[in-house]
Coordinates of C-alpha atoms in Angstrom, one line a residue:
M1 CA -11.2 -21.1 2.4
G2 CA -10.0 -20.6 -1.1
S3 CA -10.9 -16.7 -0.8
T4 CA -8.4 -16.5 2.4
L5 CA -5.6 -18.2 1.0
S6 CA -5.9 -15.7 -2.4
K7 CA -5.9 -12.7 0.4
D8 CA -3.1 -14.1 2.2
K9 CA -1.4 -14.3 -1.2
E10 CA -2.3 -10.7 -2.1
K11 CA -1.1 -9.5 0.9
L12 CA 2.4 -11.1 0.5
I13 CA 2.7 -9.8 -3.1
L14 CA 1.8 -6.3 -1.8
D15 CA 4.2 -6.3 0.9
A16 CA 7.1 -7.6 -1.4
A17 CA 6.2 -5.0 -3.7
Q18 CA 5.9 -2.2 -1.3
H19 CA 9.7 -3.2 0.0
R20 CA 10.8 -3.4 -3.6
F21 CA 9.5 0.0 -4.5
A22 CA 10.7 1.7 -1.1
A23 CA 14.3 0.2 -2.0
Y24 CA 14.6 0.5 -5.6
G25 CA 11.9 2.9 -7.0
Y26 CA 9.1 2.2 -9.0
S27 CA 10.6 2.1 -12.4
K28 CA 13.5 -0.2 -11.2
V29 CA 11.2 -3.1 -9.9
T30 CA 10.3 -5.8 -12.3
M31 CA 7.3 -8.1 -12.1
D32 CA 9.9 -11.3 -12.2
E33 CA 11.5 -9.6 -8.9
I34 CA 8.3 -9.5 -7.1
A35 CA 7.3 -12.9 -8.1
E36 CA 10.6 -14.3 -6.8
D37 CA 10.2 -12.5 -3.6
V38 CA 7.1 -14.3 -3.1
G39 CA 8.4 -17.5 -4.3
M40 CA 5.9 -17.9 -7.4
A41 CA 6.2 -18.1 -10.9
K42 CA 5.5 -14.4 -13.0
A43 CA 2.4 -16.2 -14.7
S44 CA 1.1 -17.0 -11.1
L45 CA 1.7 -13.3 -10.1
Y46 CA -0.2 -11.9 -13.1
Y47 CA -3.4 -14.1 -11.8
Y48 CA -3.6 -11.8 -9.0
F49 CA -2.2 -8.4 -10.5
P50 CA -2.4 -7.9 -14.0
T51 CA 0.3 -5.0 -13.9
K52 CA 2.8 -3.5 -12.0
E53 CA 0.7 -0.2 -11.8
A54 CA -2.0 -2.6 -10.4
I55 CA 0.1 -3.5 -7.8
F56 CA 1.3 0.1 -6.9
R57 CA -2.5 1.3 -7.0
S58 CA -3.5 -1.6 -4.4
I59 CA -0.8 -0.3 -2.1
V60 CA -1.9 3.2 -2.4
L61 CA -5.7 2.1 -1.8
H62 CA -4.7 -0.1 1.1
E63 CA -2.8 2.9 3.1
Q64 CA -5.8 5.0 2.3
S65 CA -8.4 2.4 3.6
E66 CA -6.3 1.8 6.6
F67 CA -6.1 5.6 7.2
L68 CA -10.3 5.5 7.1
S69 CA -10.4 2.5 9.4
R70 CA -8.2 4.2 12.1
I71 CA -10.3 7.6 11.8
Q72 CA -13.7 5.9 12.0
T73 CA -12.1 4.7 15.5
V74 CA -11.2 7.7 16.3
M75 CA -14.5 9.2 15.7
E76 CA -16.1 6.5 17.6
D77 CA -14.0 7.0 20.6
K78 CA -15.0 9.0 23.7
L79 CA -12.6 12.0 22.9
S80 CA -13.2 15.6 22.9
A81 CA -13.5 17.2 19.8
G82 CA -10.1 18.8 20.1
Q83 CA -8.3 15.2 21.1
K84 CA -10.1 13.8 18.1
F85 CA -8.9 17.0 15.8
L86 CA -5.2 16.1 17.1
E87 CA -5.8 12.5 16.5
Y88 CA -6.5 13.0 12.8
I89 CA -3.7 15.5 12.3
R90 CA -1.2 12.7 13.7
L91 CA -2.9 10.1 11.5
R92 CA -3.0 12.4 8.4
I93 CA 0.8 13.3 8.7
K94 CA 1.5 9.4 9.1
L95 CA -0.7 8.6 5.7
T96 CA 0.9 11.6 4.1
E97 CA 4.6 10.3 5.1
Q98 CA 3.6 6.6 3.7
L99 CA 2.1 7.9 0.5
N100 CA 5.1 10.3 0.1
N101 CA 7.6 7.4 0.1
L102 CA 5.4 5.9 -2.9
S103 CA 4.9 9.1 -4.5
P104 CA 8.4 9.8 -5.9
M105 CA 8.5 6.0 -6.9
H106 CA 5.5 6.5 -9.3
Q107 CA 7.0 9.7 -10.7
Q108 CA 10.1 7.7 -11.6
G109 CA 7.8 5.2 -13.3
W110 CA 6.3 7.7 -15.6
K111 CA 9.4 9.7 -16.8

């Protein structure tokens, strides 16, 4: 049961961080702000993620994982090859848009 609570808390942290990154950019977001958004102490936040970059990486990995899961579902569907290809393109564009929103934030953070 503790693992489920831990995963739920991680999801809350990632959601809060993603919203902050989208609104203010990677470099302007602090661990204090993310912790405050989730209603936890900054020290508790570090228990889940040691750095802001670790949070960012987790967001990107989550987006990629969701994409792969959706593609797997498409491949298992009884669609024609052409329909599967079109669905792949649609999902790929969606992923690119999602990651594109994160990319400028990441670049800002390294400047």
